[in-house]
PDB file of C-alpha atoms in Angstrom:
ATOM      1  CA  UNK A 207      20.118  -4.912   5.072  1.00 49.00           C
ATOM      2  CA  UNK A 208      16.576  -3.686   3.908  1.00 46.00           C
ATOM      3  CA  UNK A 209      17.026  -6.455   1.305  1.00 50.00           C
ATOM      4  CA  UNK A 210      17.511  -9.470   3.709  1.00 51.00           C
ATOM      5  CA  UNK A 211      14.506  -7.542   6.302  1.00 49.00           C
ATOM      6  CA  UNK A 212      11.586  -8.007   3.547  1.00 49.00           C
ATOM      7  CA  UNK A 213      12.880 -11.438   2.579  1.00 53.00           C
ATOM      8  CA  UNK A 214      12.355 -12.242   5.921  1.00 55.00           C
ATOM      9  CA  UNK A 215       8.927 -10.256   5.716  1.00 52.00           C
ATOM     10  CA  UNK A 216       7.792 -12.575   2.764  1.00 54.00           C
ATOM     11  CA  UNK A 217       9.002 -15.738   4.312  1.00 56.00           C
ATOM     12  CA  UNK A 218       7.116 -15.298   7.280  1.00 54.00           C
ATOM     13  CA  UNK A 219       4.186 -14.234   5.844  1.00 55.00           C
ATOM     14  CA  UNK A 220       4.251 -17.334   3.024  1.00 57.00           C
ATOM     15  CA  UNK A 221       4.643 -19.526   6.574  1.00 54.00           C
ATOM     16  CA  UNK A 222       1.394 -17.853   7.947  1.00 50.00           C
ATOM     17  CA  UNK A 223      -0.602 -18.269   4.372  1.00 52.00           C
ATOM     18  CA  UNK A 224       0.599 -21.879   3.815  1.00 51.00           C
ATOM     19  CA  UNK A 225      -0.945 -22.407   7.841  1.00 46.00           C
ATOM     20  CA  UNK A 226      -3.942 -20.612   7.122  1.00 47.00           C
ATOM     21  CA  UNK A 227      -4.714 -22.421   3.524  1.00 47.00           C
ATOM     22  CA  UNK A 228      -4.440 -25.772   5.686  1.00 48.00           C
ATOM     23  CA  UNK A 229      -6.167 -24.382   8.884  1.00 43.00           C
ATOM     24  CA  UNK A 230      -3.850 -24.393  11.262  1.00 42.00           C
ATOM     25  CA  UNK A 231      -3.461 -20.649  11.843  1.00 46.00           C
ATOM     26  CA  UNK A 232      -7.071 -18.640  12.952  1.00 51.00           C
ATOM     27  CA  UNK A 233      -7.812 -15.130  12.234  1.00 65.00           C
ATOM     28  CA  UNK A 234      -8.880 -12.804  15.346  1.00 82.00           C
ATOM     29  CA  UNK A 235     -11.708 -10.585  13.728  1.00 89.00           C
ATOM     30  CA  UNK A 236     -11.027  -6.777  14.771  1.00 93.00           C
ATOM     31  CA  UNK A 237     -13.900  -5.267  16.843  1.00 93.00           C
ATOM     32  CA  UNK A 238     -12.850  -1.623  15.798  1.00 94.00           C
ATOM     33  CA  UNK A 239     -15.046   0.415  13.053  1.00 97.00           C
ATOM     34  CA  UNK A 240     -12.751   1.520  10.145  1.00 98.00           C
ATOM     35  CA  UNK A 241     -13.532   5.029   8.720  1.00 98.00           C
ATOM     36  CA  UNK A 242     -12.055   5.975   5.710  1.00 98.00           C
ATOM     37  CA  UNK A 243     -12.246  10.005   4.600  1.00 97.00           C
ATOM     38  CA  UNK A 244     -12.145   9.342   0.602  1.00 96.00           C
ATOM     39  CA  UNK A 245     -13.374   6.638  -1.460  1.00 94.00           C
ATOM     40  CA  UNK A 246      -9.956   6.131  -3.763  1.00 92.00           C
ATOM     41  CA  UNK A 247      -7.895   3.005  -5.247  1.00 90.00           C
ATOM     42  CA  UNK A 248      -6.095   3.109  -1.710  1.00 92.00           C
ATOM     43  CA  UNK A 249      -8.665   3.099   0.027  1.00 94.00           C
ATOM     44  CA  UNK A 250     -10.160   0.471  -1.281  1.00 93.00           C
ATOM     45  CA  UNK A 251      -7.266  -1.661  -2.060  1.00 92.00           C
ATOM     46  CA  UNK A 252      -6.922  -1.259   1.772  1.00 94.00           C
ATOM     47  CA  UNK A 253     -10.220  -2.053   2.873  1.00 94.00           C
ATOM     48  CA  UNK A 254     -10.701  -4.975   0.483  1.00 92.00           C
ATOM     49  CA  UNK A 255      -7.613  -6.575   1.933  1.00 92.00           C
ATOM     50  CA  UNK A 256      -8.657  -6.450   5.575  1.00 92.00           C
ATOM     51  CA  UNK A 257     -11.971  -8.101   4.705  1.00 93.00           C
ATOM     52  CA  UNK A 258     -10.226 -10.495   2.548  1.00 91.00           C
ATOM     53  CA  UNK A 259      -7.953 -11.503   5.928  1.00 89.00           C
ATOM     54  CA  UNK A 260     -11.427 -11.982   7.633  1.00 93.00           C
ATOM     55  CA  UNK A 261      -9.918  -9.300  10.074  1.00 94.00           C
ATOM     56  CA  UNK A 262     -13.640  -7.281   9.705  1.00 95.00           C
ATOM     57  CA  UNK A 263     -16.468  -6.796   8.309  1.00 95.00           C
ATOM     58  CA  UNK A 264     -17.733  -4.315   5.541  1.00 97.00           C
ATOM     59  CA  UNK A 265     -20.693  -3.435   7.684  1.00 96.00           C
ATOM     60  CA  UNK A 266     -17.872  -2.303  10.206  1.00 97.00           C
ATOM     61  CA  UNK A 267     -16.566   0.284   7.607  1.00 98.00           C
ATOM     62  CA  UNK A 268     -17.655   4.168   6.949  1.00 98.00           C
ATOM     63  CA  UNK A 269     -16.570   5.543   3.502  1.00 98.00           C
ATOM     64  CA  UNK A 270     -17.047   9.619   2.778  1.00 96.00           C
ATOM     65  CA  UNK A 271     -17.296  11.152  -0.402  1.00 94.00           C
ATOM     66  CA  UNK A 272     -18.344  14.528  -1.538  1.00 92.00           C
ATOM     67  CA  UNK A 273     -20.183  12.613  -4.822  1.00 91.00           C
ATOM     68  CA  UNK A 274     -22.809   9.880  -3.470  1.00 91.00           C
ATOM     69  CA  UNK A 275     -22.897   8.380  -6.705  1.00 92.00           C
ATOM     70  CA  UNK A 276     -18.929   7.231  -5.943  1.00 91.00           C
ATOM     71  CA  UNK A 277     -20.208   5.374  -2.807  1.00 96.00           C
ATOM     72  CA  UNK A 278     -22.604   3.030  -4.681  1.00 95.00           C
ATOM     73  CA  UNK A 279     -19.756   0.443  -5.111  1.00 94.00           C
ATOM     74  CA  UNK A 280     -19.213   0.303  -1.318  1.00 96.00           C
ATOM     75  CA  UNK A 281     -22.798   0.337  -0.623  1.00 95.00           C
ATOM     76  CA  UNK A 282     -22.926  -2.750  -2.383  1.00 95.00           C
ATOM     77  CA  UNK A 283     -20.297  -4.674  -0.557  1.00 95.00           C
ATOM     78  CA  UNK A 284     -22.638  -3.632   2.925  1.00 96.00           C
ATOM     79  CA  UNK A 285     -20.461  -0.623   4.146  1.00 97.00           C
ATOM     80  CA  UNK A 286     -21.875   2.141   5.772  1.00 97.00           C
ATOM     81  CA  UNK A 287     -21.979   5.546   3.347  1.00 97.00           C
ATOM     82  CA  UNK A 288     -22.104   8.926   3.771  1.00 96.00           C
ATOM     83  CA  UNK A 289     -20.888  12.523   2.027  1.00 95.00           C
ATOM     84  CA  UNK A 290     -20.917  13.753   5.445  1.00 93.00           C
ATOM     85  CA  UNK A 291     -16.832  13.365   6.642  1.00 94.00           C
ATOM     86  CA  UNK A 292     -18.069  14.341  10.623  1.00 93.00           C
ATOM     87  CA  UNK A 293     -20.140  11.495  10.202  1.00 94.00           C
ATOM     88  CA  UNK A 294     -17.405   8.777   9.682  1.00 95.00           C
ATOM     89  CA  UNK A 295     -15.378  10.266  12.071  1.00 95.00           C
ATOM     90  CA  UNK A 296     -18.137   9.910  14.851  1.00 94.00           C
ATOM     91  CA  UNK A 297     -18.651   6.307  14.096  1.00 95.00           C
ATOM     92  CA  UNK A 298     -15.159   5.302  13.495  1.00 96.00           C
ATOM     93  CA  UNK A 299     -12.468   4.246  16.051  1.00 96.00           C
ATOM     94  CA  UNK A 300      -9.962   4.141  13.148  1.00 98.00           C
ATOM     95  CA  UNK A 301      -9.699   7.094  10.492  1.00 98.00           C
ATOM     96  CA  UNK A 302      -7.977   6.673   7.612  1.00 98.00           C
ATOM     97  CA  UNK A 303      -7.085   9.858   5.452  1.00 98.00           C
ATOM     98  CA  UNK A 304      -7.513   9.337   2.004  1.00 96.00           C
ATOM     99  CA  UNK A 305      -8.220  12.326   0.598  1.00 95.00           C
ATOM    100  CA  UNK A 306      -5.758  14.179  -2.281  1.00 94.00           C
ATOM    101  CA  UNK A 307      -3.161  16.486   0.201  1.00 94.00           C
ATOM    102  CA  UNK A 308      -4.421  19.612  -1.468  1.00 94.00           C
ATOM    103  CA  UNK A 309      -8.135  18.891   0.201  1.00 94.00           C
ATOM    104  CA  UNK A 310      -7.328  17.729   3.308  1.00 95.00           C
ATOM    105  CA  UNK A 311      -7.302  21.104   5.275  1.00 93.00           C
ATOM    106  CA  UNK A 312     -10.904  21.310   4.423  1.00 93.00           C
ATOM    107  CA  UNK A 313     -11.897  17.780   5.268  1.00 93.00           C
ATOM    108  CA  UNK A 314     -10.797  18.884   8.779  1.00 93.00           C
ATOM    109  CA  UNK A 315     -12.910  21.746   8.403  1.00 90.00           C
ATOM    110  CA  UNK A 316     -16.179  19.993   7.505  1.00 88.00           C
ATOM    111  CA  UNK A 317     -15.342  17.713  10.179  1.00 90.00           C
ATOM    112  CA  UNK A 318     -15.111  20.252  12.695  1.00 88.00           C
ATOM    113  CA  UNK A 319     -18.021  22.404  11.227  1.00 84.00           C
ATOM    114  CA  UNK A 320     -20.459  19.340  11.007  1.00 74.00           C
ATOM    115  CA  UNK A 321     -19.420  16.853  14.656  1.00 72.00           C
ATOM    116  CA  UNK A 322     -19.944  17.433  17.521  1.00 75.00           C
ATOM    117  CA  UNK A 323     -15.945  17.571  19.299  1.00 79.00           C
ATOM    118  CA  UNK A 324     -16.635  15.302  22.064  1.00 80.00           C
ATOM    119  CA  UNK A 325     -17.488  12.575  19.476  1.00 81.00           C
ATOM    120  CA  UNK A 326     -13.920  12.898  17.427  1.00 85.00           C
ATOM    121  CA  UNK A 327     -12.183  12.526  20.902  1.00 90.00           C
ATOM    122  CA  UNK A 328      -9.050   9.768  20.986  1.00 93.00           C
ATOM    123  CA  UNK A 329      -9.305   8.191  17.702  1.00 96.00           C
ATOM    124  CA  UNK A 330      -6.276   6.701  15.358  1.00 98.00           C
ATOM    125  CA  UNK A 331      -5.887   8.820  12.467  1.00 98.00           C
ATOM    126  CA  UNK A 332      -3.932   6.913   9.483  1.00 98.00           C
ATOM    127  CA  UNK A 333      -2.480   9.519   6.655  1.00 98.00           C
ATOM    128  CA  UNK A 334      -2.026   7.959   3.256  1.00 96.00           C
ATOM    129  CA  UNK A 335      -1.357  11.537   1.900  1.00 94.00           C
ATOM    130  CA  UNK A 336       1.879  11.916   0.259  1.00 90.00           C
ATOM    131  CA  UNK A 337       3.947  14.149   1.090  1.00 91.00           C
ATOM    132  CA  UNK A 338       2.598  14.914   3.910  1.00 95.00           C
ATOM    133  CA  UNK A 339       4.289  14.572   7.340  1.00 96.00           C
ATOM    134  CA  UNK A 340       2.595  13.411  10.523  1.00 97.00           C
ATOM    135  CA  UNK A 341       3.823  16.831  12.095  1.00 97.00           C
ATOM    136  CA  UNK A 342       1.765  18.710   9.865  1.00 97.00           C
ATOM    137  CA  UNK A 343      -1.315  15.928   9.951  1.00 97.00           C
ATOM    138  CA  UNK A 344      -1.149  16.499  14.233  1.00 97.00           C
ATOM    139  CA  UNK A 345      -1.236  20.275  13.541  1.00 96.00           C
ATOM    140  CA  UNK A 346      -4.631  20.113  11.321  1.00 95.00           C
ATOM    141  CA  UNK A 347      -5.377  17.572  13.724  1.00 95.00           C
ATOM    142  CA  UNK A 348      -5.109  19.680  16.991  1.00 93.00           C
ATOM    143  CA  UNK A 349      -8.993  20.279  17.828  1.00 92.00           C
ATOM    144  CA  UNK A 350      -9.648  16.695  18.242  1.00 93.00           C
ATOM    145  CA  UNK A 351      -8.333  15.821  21.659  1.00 92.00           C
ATOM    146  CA  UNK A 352      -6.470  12.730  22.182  1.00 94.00           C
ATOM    147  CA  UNK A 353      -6.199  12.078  18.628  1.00 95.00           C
ATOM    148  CA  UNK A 354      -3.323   9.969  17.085  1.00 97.00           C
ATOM    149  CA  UNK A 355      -1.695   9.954  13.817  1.00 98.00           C
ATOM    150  CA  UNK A 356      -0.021   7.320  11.620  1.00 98.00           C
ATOM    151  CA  UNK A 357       1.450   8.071   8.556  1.00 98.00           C
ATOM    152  CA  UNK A 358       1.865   5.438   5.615  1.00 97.00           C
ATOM    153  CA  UNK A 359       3.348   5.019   2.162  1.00 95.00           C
ATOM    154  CA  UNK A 360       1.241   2.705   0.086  1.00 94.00           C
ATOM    155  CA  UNK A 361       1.536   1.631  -3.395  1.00 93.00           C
ATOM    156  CA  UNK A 362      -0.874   0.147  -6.365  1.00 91.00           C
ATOM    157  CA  UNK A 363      -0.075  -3.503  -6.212  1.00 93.00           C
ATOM    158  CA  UNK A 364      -1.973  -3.083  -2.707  1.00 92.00           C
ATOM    159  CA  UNK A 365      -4.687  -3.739  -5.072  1.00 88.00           C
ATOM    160  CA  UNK A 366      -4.152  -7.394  -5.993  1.00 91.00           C
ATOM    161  CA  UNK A 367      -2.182  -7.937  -2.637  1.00 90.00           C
ATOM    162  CA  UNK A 368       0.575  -7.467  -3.448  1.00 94.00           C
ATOM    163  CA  UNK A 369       1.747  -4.367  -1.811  1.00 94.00           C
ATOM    164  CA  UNK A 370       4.630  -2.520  -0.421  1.00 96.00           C
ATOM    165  CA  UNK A 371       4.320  -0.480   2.481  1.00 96.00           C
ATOM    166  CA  UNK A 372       6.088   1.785   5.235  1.00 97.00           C
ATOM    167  CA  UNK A 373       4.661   3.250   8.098  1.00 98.00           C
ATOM    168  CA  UNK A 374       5.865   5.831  11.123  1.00 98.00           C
ATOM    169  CA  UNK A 375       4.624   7.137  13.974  1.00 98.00           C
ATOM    170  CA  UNK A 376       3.334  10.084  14.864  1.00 97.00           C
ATOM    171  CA  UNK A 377       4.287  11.990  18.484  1.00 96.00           C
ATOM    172  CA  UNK A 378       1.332  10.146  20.559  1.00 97.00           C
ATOM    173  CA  UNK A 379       0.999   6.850  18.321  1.00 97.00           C
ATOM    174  CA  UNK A 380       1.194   3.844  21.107  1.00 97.00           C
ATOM    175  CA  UNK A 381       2.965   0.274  20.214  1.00 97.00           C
ATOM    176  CA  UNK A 382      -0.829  -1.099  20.042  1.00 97.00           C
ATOM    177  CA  UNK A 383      -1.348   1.567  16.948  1.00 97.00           C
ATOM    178  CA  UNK A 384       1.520   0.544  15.194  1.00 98.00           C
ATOM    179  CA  UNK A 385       0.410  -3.032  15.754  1.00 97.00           C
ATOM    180  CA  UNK A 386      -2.779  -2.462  14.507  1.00 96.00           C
ATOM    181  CA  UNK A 387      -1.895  -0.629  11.590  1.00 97.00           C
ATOM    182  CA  UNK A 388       0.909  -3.327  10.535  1.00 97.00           C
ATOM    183  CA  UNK A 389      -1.742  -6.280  11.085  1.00 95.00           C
ATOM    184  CA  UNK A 390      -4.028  -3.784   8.168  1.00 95.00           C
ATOM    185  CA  UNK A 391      -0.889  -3.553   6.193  1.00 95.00           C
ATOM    186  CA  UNK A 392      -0.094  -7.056   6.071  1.00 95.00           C
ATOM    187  CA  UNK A 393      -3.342  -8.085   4.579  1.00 93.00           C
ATOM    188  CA  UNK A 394      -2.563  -6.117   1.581  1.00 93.00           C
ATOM    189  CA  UNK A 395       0.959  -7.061   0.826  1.00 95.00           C
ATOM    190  CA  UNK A 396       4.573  -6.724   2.752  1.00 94.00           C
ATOM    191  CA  UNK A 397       5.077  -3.574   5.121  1.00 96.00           C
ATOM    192  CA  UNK A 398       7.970  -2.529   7.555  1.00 96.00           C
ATOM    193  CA  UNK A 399       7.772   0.579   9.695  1.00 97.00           C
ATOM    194  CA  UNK A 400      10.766   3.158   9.411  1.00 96.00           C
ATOM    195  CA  UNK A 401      11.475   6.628  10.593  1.00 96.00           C
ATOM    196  CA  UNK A 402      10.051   8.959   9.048  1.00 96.00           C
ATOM    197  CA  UNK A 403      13.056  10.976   7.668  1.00 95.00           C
ATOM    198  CA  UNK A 404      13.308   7.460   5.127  1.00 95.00           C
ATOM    199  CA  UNK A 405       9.652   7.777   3.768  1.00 93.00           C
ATOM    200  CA  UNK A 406      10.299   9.987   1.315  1.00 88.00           C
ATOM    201  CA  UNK A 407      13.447   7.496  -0.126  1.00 91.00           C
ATOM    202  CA  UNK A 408      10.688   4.355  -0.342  1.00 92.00           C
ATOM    203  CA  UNK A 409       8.256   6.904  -2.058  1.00 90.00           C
ATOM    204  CA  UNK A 410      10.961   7.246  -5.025  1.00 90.00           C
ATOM    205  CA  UNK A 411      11.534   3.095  -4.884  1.00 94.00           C
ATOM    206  CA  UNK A 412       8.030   1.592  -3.875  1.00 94.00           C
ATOM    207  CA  UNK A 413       5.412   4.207  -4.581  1.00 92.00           C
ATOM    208  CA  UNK A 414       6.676   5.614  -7.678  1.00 93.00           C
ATOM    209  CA  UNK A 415       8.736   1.908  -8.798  1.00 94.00           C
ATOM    210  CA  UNK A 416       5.643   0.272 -10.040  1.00 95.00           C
ATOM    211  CA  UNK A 417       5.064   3.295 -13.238  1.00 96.00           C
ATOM    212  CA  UNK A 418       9.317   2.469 -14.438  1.00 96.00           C
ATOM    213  CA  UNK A 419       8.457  -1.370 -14.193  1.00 97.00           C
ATOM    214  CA  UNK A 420       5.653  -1.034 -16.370  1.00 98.00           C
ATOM    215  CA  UNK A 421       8.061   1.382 -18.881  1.00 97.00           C
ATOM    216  CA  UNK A 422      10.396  -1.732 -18.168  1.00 96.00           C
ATOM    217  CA  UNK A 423       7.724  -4.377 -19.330  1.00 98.00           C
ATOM    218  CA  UNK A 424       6.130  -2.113 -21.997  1.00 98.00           C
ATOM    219  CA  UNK A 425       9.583  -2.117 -23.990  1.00 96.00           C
ATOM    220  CA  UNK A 426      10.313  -5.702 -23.729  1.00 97.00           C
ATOM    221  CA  UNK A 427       6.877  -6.770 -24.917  1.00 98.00           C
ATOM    222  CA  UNK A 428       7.578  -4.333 -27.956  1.00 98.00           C
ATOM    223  CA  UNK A 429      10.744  -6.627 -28.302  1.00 96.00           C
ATOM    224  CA  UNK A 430       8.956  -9.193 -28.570  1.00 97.00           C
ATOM    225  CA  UNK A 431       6.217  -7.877 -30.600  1.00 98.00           C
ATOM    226  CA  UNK A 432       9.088  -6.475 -32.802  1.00 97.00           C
ATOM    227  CA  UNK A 433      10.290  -9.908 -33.333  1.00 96.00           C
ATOM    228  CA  UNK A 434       6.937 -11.583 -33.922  1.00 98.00           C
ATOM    229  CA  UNK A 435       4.975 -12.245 -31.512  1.00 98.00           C
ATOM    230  CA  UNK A 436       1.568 -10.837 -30.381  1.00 98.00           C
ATOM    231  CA  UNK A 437       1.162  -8.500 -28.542  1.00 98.00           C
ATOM    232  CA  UNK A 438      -0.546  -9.983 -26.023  1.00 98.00           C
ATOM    233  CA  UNK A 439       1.707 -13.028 -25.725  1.00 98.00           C
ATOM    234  CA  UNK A 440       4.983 -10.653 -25.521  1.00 98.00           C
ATOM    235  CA  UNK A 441       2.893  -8.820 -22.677  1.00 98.00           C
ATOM    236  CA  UNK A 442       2.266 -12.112 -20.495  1.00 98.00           C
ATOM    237  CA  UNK A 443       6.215 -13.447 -21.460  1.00 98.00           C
ATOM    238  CA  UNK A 444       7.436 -10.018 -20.383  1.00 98.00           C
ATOM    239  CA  UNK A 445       5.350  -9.624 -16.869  1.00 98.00           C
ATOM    240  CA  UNK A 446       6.109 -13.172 -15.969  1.00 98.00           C
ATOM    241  CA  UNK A 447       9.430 -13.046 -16.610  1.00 98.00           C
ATOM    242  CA  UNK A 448       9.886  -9.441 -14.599  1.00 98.00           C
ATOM    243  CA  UNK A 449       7.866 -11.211 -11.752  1.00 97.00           C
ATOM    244  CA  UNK A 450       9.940 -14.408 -11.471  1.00 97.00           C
ATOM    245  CA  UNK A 451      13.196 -12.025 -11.855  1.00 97.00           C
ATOM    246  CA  UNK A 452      12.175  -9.746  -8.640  1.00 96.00           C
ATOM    247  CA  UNK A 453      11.442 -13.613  -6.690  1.00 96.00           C
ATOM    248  CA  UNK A 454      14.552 -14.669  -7.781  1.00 96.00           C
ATOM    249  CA  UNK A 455      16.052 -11.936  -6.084  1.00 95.00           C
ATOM    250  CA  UNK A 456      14.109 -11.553  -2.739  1.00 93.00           C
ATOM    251  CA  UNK A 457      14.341 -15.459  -2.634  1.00 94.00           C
ATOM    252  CA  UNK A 458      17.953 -16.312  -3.303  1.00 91.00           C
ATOM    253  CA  UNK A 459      20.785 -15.112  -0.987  1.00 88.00           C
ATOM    254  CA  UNK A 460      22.380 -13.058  -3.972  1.00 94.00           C
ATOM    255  CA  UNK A 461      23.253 -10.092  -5.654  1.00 96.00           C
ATOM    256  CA  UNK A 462      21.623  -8.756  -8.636  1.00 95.00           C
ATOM    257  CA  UNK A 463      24.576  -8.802 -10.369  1.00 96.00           C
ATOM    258  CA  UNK A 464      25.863 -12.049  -9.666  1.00 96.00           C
ATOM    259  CA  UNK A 465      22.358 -12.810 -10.857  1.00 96.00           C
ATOM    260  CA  UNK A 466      22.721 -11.171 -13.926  1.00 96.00           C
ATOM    261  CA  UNK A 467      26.068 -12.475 -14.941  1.00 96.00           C
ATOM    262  CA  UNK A 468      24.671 -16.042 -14.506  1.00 96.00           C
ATOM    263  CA  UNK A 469      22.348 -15.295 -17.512  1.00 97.00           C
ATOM    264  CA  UNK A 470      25.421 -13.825 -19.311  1.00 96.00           C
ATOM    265  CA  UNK A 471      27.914 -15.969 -21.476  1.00 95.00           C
ATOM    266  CA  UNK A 472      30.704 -14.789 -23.024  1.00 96.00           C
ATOM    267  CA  UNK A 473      29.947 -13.381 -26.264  1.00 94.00           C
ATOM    268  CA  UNK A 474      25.987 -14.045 -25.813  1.00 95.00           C
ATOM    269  CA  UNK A 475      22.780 -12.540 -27.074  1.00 94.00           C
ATOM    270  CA  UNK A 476      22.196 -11.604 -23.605  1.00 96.00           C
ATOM    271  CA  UNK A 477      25.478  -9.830 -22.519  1.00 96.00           C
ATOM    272  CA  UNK A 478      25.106  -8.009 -26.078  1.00 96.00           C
ATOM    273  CA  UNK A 479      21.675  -6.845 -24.806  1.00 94.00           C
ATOM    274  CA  UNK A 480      22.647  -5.582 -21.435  1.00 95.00           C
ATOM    275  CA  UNK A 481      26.049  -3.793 -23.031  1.00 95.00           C
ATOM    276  CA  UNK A 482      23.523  -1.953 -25.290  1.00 93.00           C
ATOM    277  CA  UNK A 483      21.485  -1.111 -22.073  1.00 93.00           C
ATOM    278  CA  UNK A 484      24.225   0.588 -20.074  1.00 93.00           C
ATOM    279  CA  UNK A 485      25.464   2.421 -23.771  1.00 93.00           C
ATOM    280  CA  UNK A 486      21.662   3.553 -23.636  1.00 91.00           C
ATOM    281  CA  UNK A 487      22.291   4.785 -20.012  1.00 92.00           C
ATOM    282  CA  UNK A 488      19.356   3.002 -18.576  1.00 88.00           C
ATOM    283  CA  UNK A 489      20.945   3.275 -15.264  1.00 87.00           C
TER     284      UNK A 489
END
């Protein structure tokens, strides 16, 4: 079932690039400033996506870091910088925690040391801290009335596009939240919302996935390399050939496995390789 949902997910949203590559889909530009509390890969694999969608601007974005010297890369794309976390919160309408878990309780400390409360009043809070559930992100939340919390589970490929994403609400989030956070989500790759209870299942599959494929590609292109080739041709056979595997099975209406016995014949190379997979226990 969650199959067929993002194959829906990436035929829609191949309709909706084809239209906008040929200009016959528009982009509404968001009027909201984004803050984001930590300068990471996520965050900026997040940012860089919305801009990319023309959905804002980078002068419409506050970054925070403890280190100035980390800012200097979003300085030069024009967003606004600061050390000072109060400060992004003041100018942001959208918050997005990006900070490692174990530091977070403090963030909300400097933030409620440094601002001024009725400034941090009613804004959207989005959590990309794993493991961390939006009960306990509205608890370290609780000064700052009105606020509203969104929890997501990114991953890497985010960084090219090419991301895989869940969301859930938290107890106040309203339909427009979710809306808005799935139109950010989208410009970075596919994304579904779930209940939260499931979050922790797509963390093991999309989150932590990407690290096995690479173990996955890594051994093939030592196959290869094994067998002759270069290195860096067995690299670009074995990434392609992962890559046109996974559209092979979001695009066609079929099961791995009858996918993988159609590259099987009797008595093959191929069947000889996968029988010395399961004897390995790769599975």
């Amino acid at each position: 079932m969650v199959l067929i949902l993002f194959r829906s997910l990436i035929f829609r949203n191949r309709c909706l690039n084809l239209l906008q590559q040929n200009g016959l889909a528009t982009t509404t530009k968001l009027t909201q400033k984004i803050g984001f509390i930590g300068d990471g890969s996520m965050a900026k694999a997040i940012c860089r996506g919305i801009n990319r969608k023309g959905l804002i601007d980078y002068s419409q974005v506050y970054v925070s870091s403890p280190y100035i010297k980390n800012l200097d890369s979003w300085k030069d794309l024009g967003a606004n910088v600061s050390t000072d976390n109060s400060l992004v919160v003041k100018e942001s309408d959208v918050v997005f925690l990006a900070v490692k878990p174990h530091v977070f309780c403090d963030a909300v400390k400097q933030i409620e040391k440094g601002a001024n409360m009725k400034y941090t009043k009613n804004k959207l809070f989005i959590s990309i801290l794993a493991g961390v559930t939006t009960t306990n992100v509205e608890k370290a939340l609780q000064n700052f009335e009105g606020a509203r919390v969104i929890r997501v589970m990114p991953n890497t490929p985010m960084l090219i596009g090419q991301g895989c994403s869940v969301f859930c609400p938290g107890s106040k989030a309203t339909e427009a939240d979710l809306k808005l956070v799935n139109t950010f989500l989208e410009a970075t790759g596919m994304c579904q919302q779930l209940p939260e209870h499931m979050i922790d299942a797509v963390m093991a599959v999309s989150a932590s996935g990407p690290a096995f494929v690479y173990i996955f590609i890594e051994a093939l292109s030592d196959g290869g390399v094994r067998m002759g080739l270069h290195r860096e041709m067995a690299t670009r056979f074995a990434a392609q050939t992962v890559m046109g595997a996974a559209k092979m099975v979001l695009e066609n209406n079929k099961h791995m496995g009858t996918l993988k016995d159609e590259v099987c014949s009797a008595g093959g190379t191929t069947i000889a390789g996968v029988h010395a997979m399961e004897k390995g226990r790769v599975r």
